[in-house]
Amino acid sequence: MEKEEILEIFRQAGAFLEGHFLLTSGLHSPFYIEKFKILQLPRYVEILSGEIIRYFSGEKIDVVVGPAVGGIILAYEVARQLGVRMAFTEREEGKMVFRRDFELKKRDRVLVVEDVVTTGASVAEVIKRVEETEAQIVGIGVLVDRSGKKATFSYPFHSLLEIEAQTYSPEECPLCQQKVALQKRGSRYLS
Ligand code: ZN
């Protein structure tokens, strides 16, 4: 699939919002990715997971691992299509860990997946947890990279869509100057 088709899926699902948004960082942005508009639609998750699989089709994969919450859905669907296991990491007192008796075995080949990469910090933590086992990371597949190429990993990294992180401080925001109403978005906004 072409990037344009992927973007069209995001638009159709209402996951790619255009307007004037206040991000967790305090910065303003003319767009926002509402990832659960995609993740709530199994048909889209199926198609996009298939695209991640297609990219890593040359690799043998035994386990698909993603970080909670969005990464669980994606890891499950990718694993389902591959006919392999899945596992997920979650935060326990702020630290990303494997719980629930998930176990990576020696020589397990792991594909790490995530929905949206903004800084890459969550994926980096998942990688660390996997590296602490004897399993081997095959690559990292994500739906959207909005890090502006700032998120880099020491394994093959593929994103279905790259969106340049266009953000402004309130003082220099052109949308504020145009008096466009500001919307608060983001699951981490409450923190
Ligand atoms: Zn603004």
Short mmCIF file of C-alpha atoms and ligand atoms in Angstrom, two decimals:
data_model
loop_
_atom_site.label_atom_id
_atom_site.label_comp_id
_atom_site.label_asym_id
_atom_site.label_seq_id
_atom_site.Cartn_x
_atom_site.Cartn_y
_atom_site.Cartn_z
CA MET A 1 0.00 0.00 0.00
CA GLU A 2 1.12 3.51 -0.76
CA LYS A 3 1.56 6.05 2.05
CA GLU A 4 -1.32 8.02 0.54
CA GLU A 5 -3.66 5.00 0.92
CA ILE A 6 -2.58 4.55 4.54
CA LEU A 7 -3.22 8.23 5.23
CA GLU A 8 -6.63 7.85 3.57
CA ILE A 9 -7.50 5.05 6.03
CA PHE A 10 -6.57 7.36 8.92
CA ARG A 11 -8.68 10.16 7.45
CA GLN A 12 -11.67 7.89 6.80
CA ALA A 13 -11.52 6.54 10.36
CA GLY A 14 -11.37 10.09 11.71
CA ALA A 15 -7.99 9.35 13.29
CA PHE A 16 -6.20 12.17 11.52
CA LEU A 17 -7.66 15.34 12.95
CA GLU A 18 -6.89 18.74 11.52
CA GLY A 19 -7.48 21.92 13.47
CA HIS A 20 -5.70 23.54 16.41
CA PHE A 21 -4.65 21.26 19.25
CA LEU A 22 -2.98 21.72 22.61
CA LEU A 23 -0.56 18.81 23.09
CA THR A 24 0.61 17.29 26.37
CA SER A 25 3.91 19.10 25.89
CA GLY A 26 2.12 22.46 26.01
CA LEU A 27 2.86 23.02 22.35
CA HIS A 28 0.20 23.73 19.72
CA SER A 29 -0.24 21.63 16.61
CA PRO A 30 -2.43 21.89 13.49
CA PHE A 31 -3.12 18.13 13.59
CA TYR A 32 -3.68 15.32 16.02
CA ILE A 33 -3.64 11.53 15.67
CA GLU A 34 -6.55 9.97 17.56
CA LYS A 35 -5.20 6.44 17.31
CA PHE A 36 -8.20 4.72 18.89
CA LYS A 37 -10.32 5.85 15.95
CA ILE A 38 -8.27 3.24 14.05
CA LEU A 39 -7.78 0.70 16.84
CA GLN A 40 -11.53 0.46 17.47
CA LEU A 41 -12.04 -0.84 13.92
CA PRO A 42 -10.83 -4.44 13.56
CA ARG A 43 -11.00 -4.28 9.76
CA TYR A 44 -8.51 -1.39 9.67
CA VAL A 45 -6.29 -2.98 12.30
CA GLU A 46 -6.29 -6.13 10.17
CA ILE A 47 -5.26 -4.26 7.01
CA LEU A 48 -2.55 -2.21 8.72
CA SER A 49 -1.18 -5.20 10.62
CA GLY A 50 -0.95 -7.00 7.28
CA GLU A 51 1.17 -4.13 5.98
CA ILE A 52 3.58 -4.42 8.91
CA ILE A 53 3.82 -8.18 8.31
CA ARG A 54 4.47 -7.62 4.61
CA TYR A 55 7.47 -5.42 5.43
CA PHE A 56 9.00 -8.05 7.72
CA SER A 57 7.98 -11.01 5.54
CA GLY A 58 11.58 -12.12 5.10
CA GLU A 59 11.96 -12.72 8.83
CA LYS A 60 10.96 -15.64 10.98
CA ILE A 61 8.92 -14.28 13.90
CA ASP A 62 7.97 -16.25 17.02
CA VAL A 63 6.49 -13.53 19.24
CA VAL A 64 4.95 -10.10 18.67
CA VAL A 65 5.35 -7.65 21.55
CA GLY A 66 3.78 -4.23 22.04
CA PRO A 67 3.38 -1.75 24.90
CA ALA A 68 -0.03 -1.24 26.53
CA VAL A 69 -2.55 0.03 25.61
CA GLY A 70 -2.61 0.47 21.83
CA GLY A 71 0.29 -1.91 21.30
CA ILE A 72 -1.73 -4.78 22.79
CA ILE A 73 -4.33 -4.57 20.05
CA LEU A 74 -1.73 -4.33 17.33
CA ALA A 75 0.49 -7.09 18.76
CA TYR A 76 -2.54 -9.37 19.03
CA GLU A 77 -3.64 -8.84 15.44
CA VAL A 78 -0.14 -9.16 13.96
CA ALA A 79 0.39 -12.37 15.98
CA ARG A 80 -3.02 -13.69 14.90
CA GLN A 81 -2.17 -13.23 11.23
CA LEU A 82 1.26 -14.79 11.68
CA GLY A 83 -0.11 -17.63 13.79
CA VAL A 84 2.36 -16.91 16.60
CA ARG A 85 2.28 -15.74 20.24
CA MET A 86 1.90 -12.22 21.49
CA ALA A 87 2.90 -10.48 24.69
CA PHE A 88 2.66 -6.97 26.00
CA THR A 89 4.44 -4.70 28.42
CA GLU A 90 2.65 -2.37 30.80
CA ARG A 91 3.59 0.22 33.36
CA GLU A 92 4.03 -0.80 36.97
CA GLU A 93 4.88 2.13 39.20
CA GLY A 94 5.99 4.02 36.13
CA LYS A 95 8.30 1.31 34.83
CA MET A 96 7.49 -0.63 31.65
CA VAL A 97 7.54 -4.34 32.49
CA PHE A 98 6.33 -7.75 31.39
CA ARG A 99 3.71 -9.10 33.78
CA ARG A 100 1.09 -11.87 33.59
CA ASP A 101 3.69 -14.61 33.22
CA PHE A 102 4.69 -13.55 29.74
CA GLU A 103 7.90 -15.31 28.95
CA LEU A 104 10.35 -14.83 26.11
CA LYS A 105 12.43 -17.91 25.48
CA LYS A 106 15.96 -18.32 24.28
CA ARG A 107 16.15 -17.83 20.50
CA ASP A 108 12.60 -16.43 20.30
CA ARG A 109 12.54 -13.98 17.42
CA VAL A 110 10.57 -10.92 18.46
CA LEU A 111 8.79 -8.29 16.40
CA VAL A 112 8.06 -5.15 18.43
CA VAL A 113 4.96 -3.19 17.37
CA GLU A 114 3.44 0.11 18.46
CA ASP A 115 0.67 2.37 17.21
CA VAL A 116 2.12 5.88 17.27
CA VAL A 117 5.73 6.82 17.98
CA THR A 118 6.12 10.40 19.19
CA THR A 119 9.41 10.35 21.09
CA GLY A 120 10.14 6.63 20.82
CA ALA A 121 10.50 6.34 24.60
CA SER A 122 7.88 3.58 25.06
CA VAL A 123 9.31 1.47 22.25
CA ALA A 124 12.82 1.99 23.66
CA GLU A 125 11.60 0.62 27.00
CA VAL A 126 10.03 -2.42 25.34
CA ILE A 127 13.30 -3.06 23.50
CA LYS A 128 15.19 -2.90 26.79
CA ARG A 129 12.86 -5.42 28.44
CA VAL A 130 13.26 -7.81 25.49
CA GLU A 131 17.04 -7.36 25.50
CA GLU A 132 17.06 -8.42 29.15
CA THR A 133 15.82 -11.83 28.01
CA GLU A 134 17.60 -14.24 25.69
CA ALA A 135 15.19 -13.50 22.87
CA GLN A 136 16.28 -11.70 19.75
CA ILE A 137 14.63 -8.62 18.22
CA VAL A 138 13.88 -8.90 14.52
CA GLY A 139 12.57 -5.38 14.03
CA ILE A 140 10.11 -2.69 15.03
CA GLY A 141 6.91 -1.98 13.11
CA VAL A 142 4.68 0.99 13.89
CA LEU A 143 1.61 2.56 12.35
CA VAL A 144 2.70 6.18 12.60
CA ASP A 145 6.04 7.83 13.21
CA ARG A 146 5.45 11.43 14.15
CA SER A 147 8.87 11.93 15.70
CA GLY A 148 10.22 13.75 12.66
CA LYS A 149 12.97 11.10 12.33
CA LYS A 150 14.09 11.78 15.92
CA ALA A 151 13.06 8.30 17.11
CA THR A 152 15.85 5.93 16.12
CA PHE A 153 16.47 2.36 17.20
CA SER A 154 19.31 -0.09 16.72
CA TYR A 155 17.03 -2.57 14.89
CA PRO A 156 15.24 -2.39 11.54
CA PHE A 157 12.46 0.16 11.99
CA HIS A 158 9.45 0.52 9.72
CA SER A 159 6.52 2.91 10.00
CA LEU A 160 3.51 2.77 7.69
CA LEU A 161 3.17 6.54 7.84
CA GLU A 162 5.49 9.38 8.77
CA ILE A 163 3.97 12.64 9.84
CA GLU A 164 6.23 15.57 10.46
CA ALA A 165 5.83 16.79 14.04
CA GLN A 166 4.66 20.28 13.25
CA THR A 167 4.32 22.09 16.56
CA TYR A 168 4.46 25.69 17.78
CA SER A 169 4.90 27.38 21.11
CA PRO A 170 1.74 29.37 22.01
CA GLU A 171 3.62 32.65 21.42
CA GLU A 172 4.51 31.85 17.83
CA CYS A 173 1.50 29.72 16.87
CA PRO A 174 -0.02 30.95 13.58
CA LEU A 175 -3.38 29.38 14.50
CA CYS A 176 -3.52 31.38 17.73
CA GLN A 177 -2.80 34.50 15.70
CA GLN A 178 -5.72 33.59 13.43
CA LYS A 179 -7.86 33.10 16.57
CA VAL A 180 -8.74 29.47 15.69
CA ALA A 181 -10.34 27.79 18.75
CA LEU A 182 -7.84 25.62 20.63
CA GLN A 183 -8.80 22.00 21.45
CA LYS A 184 -7.27 19.93 24.22
CA ARG A 185 -6.48 16.38 23.14
CA GLY A 186 -4.34 13.50 24.25
CA SER A 187 -4.66 10.64 26.69
CA ARG A 188 -1.80 12.02 28.75
CA TYR A 189 -3.32 15.44 28.99
CA LEU A 190 -4.67 14.79 32.48
CA SER A 191 -1.25 14.15 33.97
ZN ZN B 1 -2.05 27.92 18.94
#
